[in-house]
Structure formats: structure tokens, C-alpha cells
PDB file of C-alpha atoms in Angstrom:
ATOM      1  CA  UNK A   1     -11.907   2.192 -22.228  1.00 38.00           C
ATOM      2  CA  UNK A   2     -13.691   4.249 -19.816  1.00 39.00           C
ATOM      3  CA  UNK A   3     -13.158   3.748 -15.986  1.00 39.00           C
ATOM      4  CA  UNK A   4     -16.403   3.600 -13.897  1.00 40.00           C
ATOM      5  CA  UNK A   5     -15.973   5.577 -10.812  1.00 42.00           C
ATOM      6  CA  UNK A   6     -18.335   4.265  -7.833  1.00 45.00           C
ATOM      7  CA  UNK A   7     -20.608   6.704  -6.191  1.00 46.00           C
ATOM      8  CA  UNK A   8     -21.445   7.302  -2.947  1.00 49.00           C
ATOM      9  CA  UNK A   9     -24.837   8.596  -1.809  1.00 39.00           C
ATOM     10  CA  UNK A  10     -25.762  10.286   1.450  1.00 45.00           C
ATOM     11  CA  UNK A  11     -28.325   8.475   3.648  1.00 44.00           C
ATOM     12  CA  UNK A  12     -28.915  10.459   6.628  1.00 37.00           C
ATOM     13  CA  UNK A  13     -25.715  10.028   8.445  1.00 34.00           C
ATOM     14  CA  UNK A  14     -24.731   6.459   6.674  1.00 39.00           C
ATOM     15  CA  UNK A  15     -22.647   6.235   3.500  1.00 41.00           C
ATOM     16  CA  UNK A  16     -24.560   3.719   1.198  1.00 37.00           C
ATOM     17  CA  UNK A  17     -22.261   2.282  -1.210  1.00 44.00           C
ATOM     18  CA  UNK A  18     -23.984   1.601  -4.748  1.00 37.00           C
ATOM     19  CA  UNK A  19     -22.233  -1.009  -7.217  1.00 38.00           C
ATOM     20  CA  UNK A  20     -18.714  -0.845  -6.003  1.00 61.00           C
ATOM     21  CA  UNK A  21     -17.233  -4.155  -6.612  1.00 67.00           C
ATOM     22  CA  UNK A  22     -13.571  -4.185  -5.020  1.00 90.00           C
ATOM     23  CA  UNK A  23     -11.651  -7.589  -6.022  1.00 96.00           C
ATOM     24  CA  UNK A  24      -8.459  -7.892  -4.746  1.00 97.00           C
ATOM     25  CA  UNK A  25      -7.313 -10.587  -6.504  1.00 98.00           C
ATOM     26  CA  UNK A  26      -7.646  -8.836  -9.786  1.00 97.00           C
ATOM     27  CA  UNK A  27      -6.357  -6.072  -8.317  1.00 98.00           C
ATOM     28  CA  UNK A  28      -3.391  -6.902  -7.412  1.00 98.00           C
ATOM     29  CA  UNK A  29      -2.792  -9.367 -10.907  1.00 98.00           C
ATOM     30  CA  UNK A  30      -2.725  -5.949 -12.309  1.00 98.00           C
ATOM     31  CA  UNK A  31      -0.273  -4.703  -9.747  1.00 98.00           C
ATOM     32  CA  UNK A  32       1.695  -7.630 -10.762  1.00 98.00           C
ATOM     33  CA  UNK A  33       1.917  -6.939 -14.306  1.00 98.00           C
ATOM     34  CA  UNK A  34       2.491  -3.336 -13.986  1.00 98.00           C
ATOM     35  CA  UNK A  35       5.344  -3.995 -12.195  1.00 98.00           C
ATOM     36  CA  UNK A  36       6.960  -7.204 -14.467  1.00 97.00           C
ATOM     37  CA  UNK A  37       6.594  -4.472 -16.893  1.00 96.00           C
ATOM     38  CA  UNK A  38       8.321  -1.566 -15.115  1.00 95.00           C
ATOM     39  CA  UNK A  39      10.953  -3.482 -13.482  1.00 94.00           C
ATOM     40  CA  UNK A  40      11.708  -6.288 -15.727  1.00 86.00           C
ATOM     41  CA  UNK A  41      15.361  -7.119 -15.937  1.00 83.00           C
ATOM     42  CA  UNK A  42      15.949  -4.311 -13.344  1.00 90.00           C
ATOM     43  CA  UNK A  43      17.522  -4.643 -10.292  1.00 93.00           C
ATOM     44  CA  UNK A  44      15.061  -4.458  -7.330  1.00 96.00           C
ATOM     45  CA  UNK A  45      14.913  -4.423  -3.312  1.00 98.00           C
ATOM     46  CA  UNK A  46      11.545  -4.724  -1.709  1.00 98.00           C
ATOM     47  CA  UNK A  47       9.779  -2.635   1.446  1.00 98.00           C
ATOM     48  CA  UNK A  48       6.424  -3.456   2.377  1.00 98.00           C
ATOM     49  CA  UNK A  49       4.579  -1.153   4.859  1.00 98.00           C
ATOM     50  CA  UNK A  50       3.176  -3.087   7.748  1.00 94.00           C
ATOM     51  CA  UNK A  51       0.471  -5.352   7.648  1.00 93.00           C
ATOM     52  CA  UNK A  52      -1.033  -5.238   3.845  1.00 97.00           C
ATOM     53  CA  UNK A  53       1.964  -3.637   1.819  1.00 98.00           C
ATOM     54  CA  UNK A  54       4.589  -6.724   3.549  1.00 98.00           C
ATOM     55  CA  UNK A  55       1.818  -8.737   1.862  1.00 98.00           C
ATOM     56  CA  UNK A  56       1.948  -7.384  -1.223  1.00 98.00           C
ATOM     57  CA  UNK A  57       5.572  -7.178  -1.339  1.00 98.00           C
ATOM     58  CA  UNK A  58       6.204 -10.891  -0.377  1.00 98.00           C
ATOM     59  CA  UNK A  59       3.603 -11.710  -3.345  1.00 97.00           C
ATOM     60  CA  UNK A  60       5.885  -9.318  -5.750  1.00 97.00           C
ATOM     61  CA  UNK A  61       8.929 -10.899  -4.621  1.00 97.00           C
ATOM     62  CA  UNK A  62       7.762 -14.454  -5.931  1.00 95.00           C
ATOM     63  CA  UNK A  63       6.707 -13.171  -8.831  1.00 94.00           C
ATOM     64  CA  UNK A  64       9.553 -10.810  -9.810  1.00 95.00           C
ATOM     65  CA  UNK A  65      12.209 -13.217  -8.670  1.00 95.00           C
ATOM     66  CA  UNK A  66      13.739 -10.628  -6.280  1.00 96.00           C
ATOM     67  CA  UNK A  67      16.586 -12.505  -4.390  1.00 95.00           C
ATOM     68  CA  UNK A  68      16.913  -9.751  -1.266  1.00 96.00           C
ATOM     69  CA  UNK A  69      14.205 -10.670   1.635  1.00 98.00           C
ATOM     70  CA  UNK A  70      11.591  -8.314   1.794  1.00 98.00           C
ATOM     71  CA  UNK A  71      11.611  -5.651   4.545  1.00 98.00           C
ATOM     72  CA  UNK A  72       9.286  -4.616   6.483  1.00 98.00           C
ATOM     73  CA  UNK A  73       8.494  -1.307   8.364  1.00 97.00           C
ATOM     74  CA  UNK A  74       6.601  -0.703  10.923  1.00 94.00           C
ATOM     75  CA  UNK A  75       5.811   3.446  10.816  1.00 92.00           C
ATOM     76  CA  UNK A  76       4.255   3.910  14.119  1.00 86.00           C
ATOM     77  CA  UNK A  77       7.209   5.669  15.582  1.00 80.00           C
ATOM     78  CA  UNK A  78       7.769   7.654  12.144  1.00 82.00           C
ATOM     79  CA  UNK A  79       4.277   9.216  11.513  1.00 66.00           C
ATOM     80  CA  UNK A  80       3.393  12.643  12.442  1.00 68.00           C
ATOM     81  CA  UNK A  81      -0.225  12.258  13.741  1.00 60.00           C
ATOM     82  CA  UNK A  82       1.841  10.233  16.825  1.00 52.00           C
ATOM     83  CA  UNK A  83       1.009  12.768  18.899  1.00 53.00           C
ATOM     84  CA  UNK A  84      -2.869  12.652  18.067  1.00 57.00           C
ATOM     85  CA  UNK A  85      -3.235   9.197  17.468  1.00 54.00           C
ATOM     86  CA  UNK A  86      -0.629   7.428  20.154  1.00 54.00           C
ATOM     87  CA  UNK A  87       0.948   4.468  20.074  1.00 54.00           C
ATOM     88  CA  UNK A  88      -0.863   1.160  18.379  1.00 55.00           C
ATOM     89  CA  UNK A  89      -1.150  -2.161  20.459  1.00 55.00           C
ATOM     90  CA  UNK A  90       0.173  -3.900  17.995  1.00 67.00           C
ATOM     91  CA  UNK A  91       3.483  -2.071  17.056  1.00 72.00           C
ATOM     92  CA  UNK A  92       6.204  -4.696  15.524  1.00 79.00           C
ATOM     93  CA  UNK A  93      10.040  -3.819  14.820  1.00 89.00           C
ATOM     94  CA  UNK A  94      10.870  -2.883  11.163  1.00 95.00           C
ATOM     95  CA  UNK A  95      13.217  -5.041   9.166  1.00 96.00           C
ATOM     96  CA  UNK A  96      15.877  -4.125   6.080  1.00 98.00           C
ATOM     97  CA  UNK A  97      17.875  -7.541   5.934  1.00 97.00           C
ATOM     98  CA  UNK A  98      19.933  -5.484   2.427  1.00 97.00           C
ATOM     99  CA  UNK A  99      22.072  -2.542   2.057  1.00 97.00           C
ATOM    100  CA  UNK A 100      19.777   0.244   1.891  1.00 98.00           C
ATOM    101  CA  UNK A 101      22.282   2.103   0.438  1.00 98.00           C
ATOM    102  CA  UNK A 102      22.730   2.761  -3.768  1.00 97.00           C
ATOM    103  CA  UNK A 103      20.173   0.247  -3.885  1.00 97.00           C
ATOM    104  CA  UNK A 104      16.694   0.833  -5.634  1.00 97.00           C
ATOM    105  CA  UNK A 105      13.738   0.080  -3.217  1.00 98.00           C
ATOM    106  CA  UNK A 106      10.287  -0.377  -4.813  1.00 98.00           C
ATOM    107  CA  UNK A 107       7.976   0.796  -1.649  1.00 98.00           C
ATOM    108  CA  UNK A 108       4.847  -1.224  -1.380  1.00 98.00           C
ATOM    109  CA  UNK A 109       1.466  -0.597   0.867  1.00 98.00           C
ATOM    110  CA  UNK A 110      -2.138  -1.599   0.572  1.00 98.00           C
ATOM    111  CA  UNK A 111      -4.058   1.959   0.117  1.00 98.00           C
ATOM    112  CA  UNK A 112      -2.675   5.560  -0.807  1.00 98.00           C
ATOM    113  CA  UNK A 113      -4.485   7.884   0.851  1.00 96.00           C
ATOM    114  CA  UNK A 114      -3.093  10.997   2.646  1.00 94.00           C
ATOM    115  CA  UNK A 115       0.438  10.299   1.795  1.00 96.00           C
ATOM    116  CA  UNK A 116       1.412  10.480   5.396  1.00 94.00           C
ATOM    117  CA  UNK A 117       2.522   6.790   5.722  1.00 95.00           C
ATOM    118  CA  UNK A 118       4.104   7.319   2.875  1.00 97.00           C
ATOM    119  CA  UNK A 119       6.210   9.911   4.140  1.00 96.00           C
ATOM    120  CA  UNK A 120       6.824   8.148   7.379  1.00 95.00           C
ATOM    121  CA  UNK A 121       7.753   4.967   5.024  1.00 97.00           C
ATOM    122  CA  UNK A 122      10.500   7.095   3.611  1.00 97.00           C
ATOM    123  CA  UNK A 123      12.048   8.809   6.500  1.00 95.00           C
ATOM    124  CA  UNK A 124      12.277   5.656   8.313  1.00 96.00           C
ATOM    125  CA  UNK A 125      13.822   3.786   4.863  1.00 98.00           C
ATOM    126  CA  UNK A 126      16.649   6.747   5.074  1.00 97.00           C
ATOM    127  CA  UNK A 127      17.781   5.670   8.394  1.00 96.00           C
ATOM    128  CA  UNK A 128      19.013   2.675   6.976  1.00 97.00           C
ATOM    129  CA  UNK A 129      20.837   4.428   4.289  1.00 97.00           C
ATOM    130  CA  UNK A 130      20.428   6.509   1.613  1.00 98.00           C
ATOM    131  CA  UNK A 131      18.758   4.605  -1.760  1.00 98.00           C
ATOM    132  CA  UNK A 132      19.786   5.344  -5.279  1.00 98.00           C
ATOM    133  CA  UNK A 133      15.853   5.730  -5.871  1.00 97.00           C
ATOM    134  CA  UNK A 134      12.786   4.973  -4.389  1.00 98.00           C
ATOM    135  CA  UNK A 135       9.341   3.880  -6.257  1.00 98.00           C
ATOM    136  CA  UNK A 136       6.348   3.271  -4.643  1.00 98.00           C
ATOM    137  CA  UNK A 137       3.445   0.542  -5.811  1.00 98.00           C
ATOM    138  CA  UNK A 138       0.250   0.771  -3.995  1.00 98.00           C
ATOM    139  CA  UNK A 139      -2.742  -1.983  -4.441  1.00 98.00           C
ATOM    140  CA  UNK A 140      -5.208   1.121  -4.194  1.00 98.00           C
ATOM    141  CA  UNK A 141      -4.864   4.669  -4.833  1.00 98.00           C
ATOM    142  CA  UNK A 142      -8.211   6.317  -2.960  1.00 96.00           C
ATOM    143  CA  UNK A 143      -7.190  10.358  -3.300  1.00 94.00           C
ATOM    144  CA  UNK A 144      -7.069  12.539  -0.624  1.00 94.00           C
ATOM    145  CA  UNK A 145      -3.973  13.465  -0.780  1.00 95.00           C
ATOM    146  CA  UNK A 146      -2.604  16.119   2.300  1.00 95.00           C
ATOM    147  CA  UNK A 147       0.957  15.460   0.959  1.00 95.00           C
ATOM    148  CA  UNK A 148       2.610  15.702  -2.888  1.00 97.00           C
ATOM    149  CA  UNK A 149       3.137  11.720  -2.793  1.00 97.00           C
ATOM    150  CA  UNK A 150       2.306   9.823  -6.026  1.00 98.00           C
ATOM    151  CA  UNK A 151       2.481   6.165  -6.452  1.00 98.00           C
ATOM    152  CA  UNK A 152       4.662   4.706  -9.502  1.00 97.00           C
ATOM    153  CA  UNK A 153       2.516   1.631  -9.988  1.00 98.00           C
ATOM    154  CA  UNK A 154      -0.956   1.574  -9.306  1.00 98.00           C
ATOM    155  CA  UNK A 155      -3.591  -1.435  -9.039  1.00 98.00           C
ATOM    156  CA  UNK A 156      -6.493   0.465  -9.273  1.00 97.00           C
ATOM    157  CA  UNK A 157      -7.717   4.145  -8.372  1.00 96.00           C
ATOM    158  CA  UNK A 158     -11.122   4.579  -6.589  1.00 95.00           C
ATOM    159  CA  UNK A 159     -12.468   7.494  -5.257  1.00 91.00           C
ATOM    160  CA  UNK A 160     -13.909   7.248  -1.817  1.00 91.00           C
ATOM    161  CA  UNK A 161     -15.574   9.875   0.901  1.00 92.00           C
ATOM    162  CA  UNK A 162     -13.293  10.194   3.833  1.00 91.00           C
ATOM    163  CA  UNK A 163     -16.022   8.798   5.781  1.00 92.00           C
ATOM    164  CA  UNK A 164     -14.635   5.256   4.774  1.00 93.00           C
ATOM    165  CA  UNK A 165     -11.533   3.244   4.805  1.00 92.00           C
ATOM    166  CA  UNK A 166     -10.785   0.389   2.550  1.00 95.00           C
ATOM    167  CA  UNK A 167      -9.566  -2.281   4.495  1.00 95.00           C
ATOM    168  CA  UNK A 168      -7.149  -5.381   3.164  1.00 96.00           C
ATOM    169  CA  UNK A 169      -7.376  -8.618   4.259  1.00 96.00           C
ATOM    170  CA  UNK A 170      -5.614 -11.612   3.769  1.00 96.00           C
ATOM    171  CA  UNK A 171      -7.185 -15.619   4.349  1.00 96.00           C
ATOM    172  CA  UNK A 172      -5.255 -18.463   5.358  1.00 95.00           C
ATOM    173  CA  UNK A 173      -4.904 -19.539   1.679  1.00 95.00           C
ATOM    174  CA  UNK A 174      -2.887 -16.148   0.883  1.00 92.00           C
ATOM    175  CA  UNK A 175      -5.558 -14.779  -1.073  1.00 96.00           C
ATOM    176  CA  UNK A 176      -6.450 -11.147  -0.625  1.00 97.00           C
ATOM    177  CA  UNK A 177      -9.989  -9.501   0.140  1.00 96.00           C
ATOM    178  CA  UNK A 178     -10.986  -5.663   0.101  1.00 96.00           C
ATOM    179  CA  UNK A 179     -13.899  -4.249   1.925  1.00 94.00           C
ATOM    180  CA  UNK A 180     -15.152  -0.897   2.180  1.00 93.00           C
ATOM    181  CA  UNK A 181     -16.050  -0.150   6.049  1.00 92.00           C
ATOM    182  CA  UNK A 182     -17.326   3.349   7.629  1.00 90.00           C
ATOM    183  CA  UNK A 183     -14.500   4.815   9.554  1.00 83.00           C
ATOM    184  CA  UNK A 184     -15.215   4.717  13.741  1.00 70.00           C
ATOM    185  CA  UNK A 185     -16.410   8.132  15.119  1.00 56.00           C
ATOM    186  CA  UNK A 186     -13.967   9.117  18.195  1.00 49.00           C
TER     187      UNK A 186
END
């Protein structure tokens, strides 16, 4: 089967999206099952990257029957735009509750993009200790990629002008929403 790739065309200085329909919930039962299938019978810790990959990663945890509480980072202090882009309002403490060390993490955020938070993600994972291996699932992989980062498990892959950000949400019945929005001019 052939994936449709959405399109993007130019109107004046607007992006006009044309016929991209983003779900997340069927996004991320795909997720799911790519990762029952990868990790099945395997023995699993789970990081989600602050606000949409903690999320995901609680989600994965009921479903994969992961005992370990999920952690949580927080890269703010880790990434290296800091300089460039200061320090967020909203900046929480990260959380690994298990031994880090020899065990095998499955890294989890919302949208792969640059593969900067990525990085950050991973540096800030070794200063708990050093895993025996570290995978990475991502809801959406959008390209653009500034760093050699590649997720293992992948909901969906869209490509997207850099002019926009896709943007997870979650409602107070847990159920997850994607929109598309035009990224803020500084």
C-alpha cells in the first residue's frame, strides 16, 4: 500500500494545508502495536519526554504491562539551543524512579523533528546511569533532521515545511488530538 504524503502549498506568506488528516488516536493504536510487537516478552523501562512523550509512555505502560513507573524528563537544562531559546516558564524536575543502569529504556516523545531533544533526552538519561540500550518510539516522525537520530518505532511519518509545528494535545478523557499550527515569527 502506498502512503499519501500531504502537500503544502504556498499562499503568499501563509502555509495552506490541503487534505492532511492527522488522528491521533489511530496514530498512536499503531504505536501501540508496533511496540507489543517489538517488545513483547522483553524486558522494558519507560522515559517519556516532557509533556506529550510522558503521555505516550504512561499509555504504553498500560498496555505493555511494564511494572517500573514511567520517568519523565524534563530537557530544558539539557538542550543546546539554551542559550538561544532561554529558559521555559514552565520547566518541571525530571524523574527515573528505576535503575538506569543495564536496564533497556524505550525513549518516548510526541514529534521527531531535529533530533535535538532527542539528544538532550539521552545525555540527561546517562546521568542516571549508563543503559544496556536505548530505543526510541515517537508518535510522529516529521523529517528535518539536523542530527543522525532515528526513531525505532514509528506511528506515522509526515512530511511538513518548517514553517509549522505539529502540536499534541491531550483532553480530560485521555484521548489524544494533533493539530498542525504555523510556527510564531520572533
Amino acid at each position: 500500500m502506498r502512503r499519501q504524503r500531504p502537500s503544502f502549498f504556498s499562499n503568499g506568506s501563509t502555509a495552506v494545508q490541503a487534505m492532511l488528516e492527522l488522528d491521533a488516536e489511530a496514530i498512536y493504536r499503531q504505536l501501540a502495536r508496533r511496540a507489543r510487537e517489538h517488545y513483547a516478552d522483553k524486558p522494558l523501562n519507560l522515559v517519556g519526554v516532557h509533556t506529550g512523550g510522558v503521555w505516550l509512555a504512561e499509555r504504553l505502560k498500560r498496555e505493555l504491562n511494564v511494572e517500573a513507573p514511567v520517568g519523565i524528563l524534563d530537557v530544558s537544562f539539557y538542550r543546546d539551543d539554551f542559550d538561544q531559546s532561554g529558559l521555559k516558564s514552565a520547566v518541571r524536575p525530571s524523574q527515573i524512579a528505576f535503575d538506569v543502569a543495564g536496564s533497556h529504556i524505550l525513549l518516548v516523545d510526541d514529534v521527531l523533528n531535529t533530533g535535538r531533544t532527542v539528544r538532550a533526552a539521552i545525555n540527561e538519561i546517562f546521568d542516571y546511569g549508563r543503559p544496556a540500550k536505548v530505543d526510541l518510539a515517537v508518535l510522529i516522525d516529521r523529517g528535518g533532521r539536523e542530527l543522525p537520530v532515528a526513531a525505532s518505532i514509528v506511528g506515522s511519518t509526515i512530511e511538513l515545511p518548517a514553517s509549522v509545528s505539529v502540536v499534541l494535545t491531550r483532553d480530560d478523557d485521555d484521548r489524544l488530538h494533533l493539530t498542525i499550527e504555523e510556527r510564531g515569527v520572533d
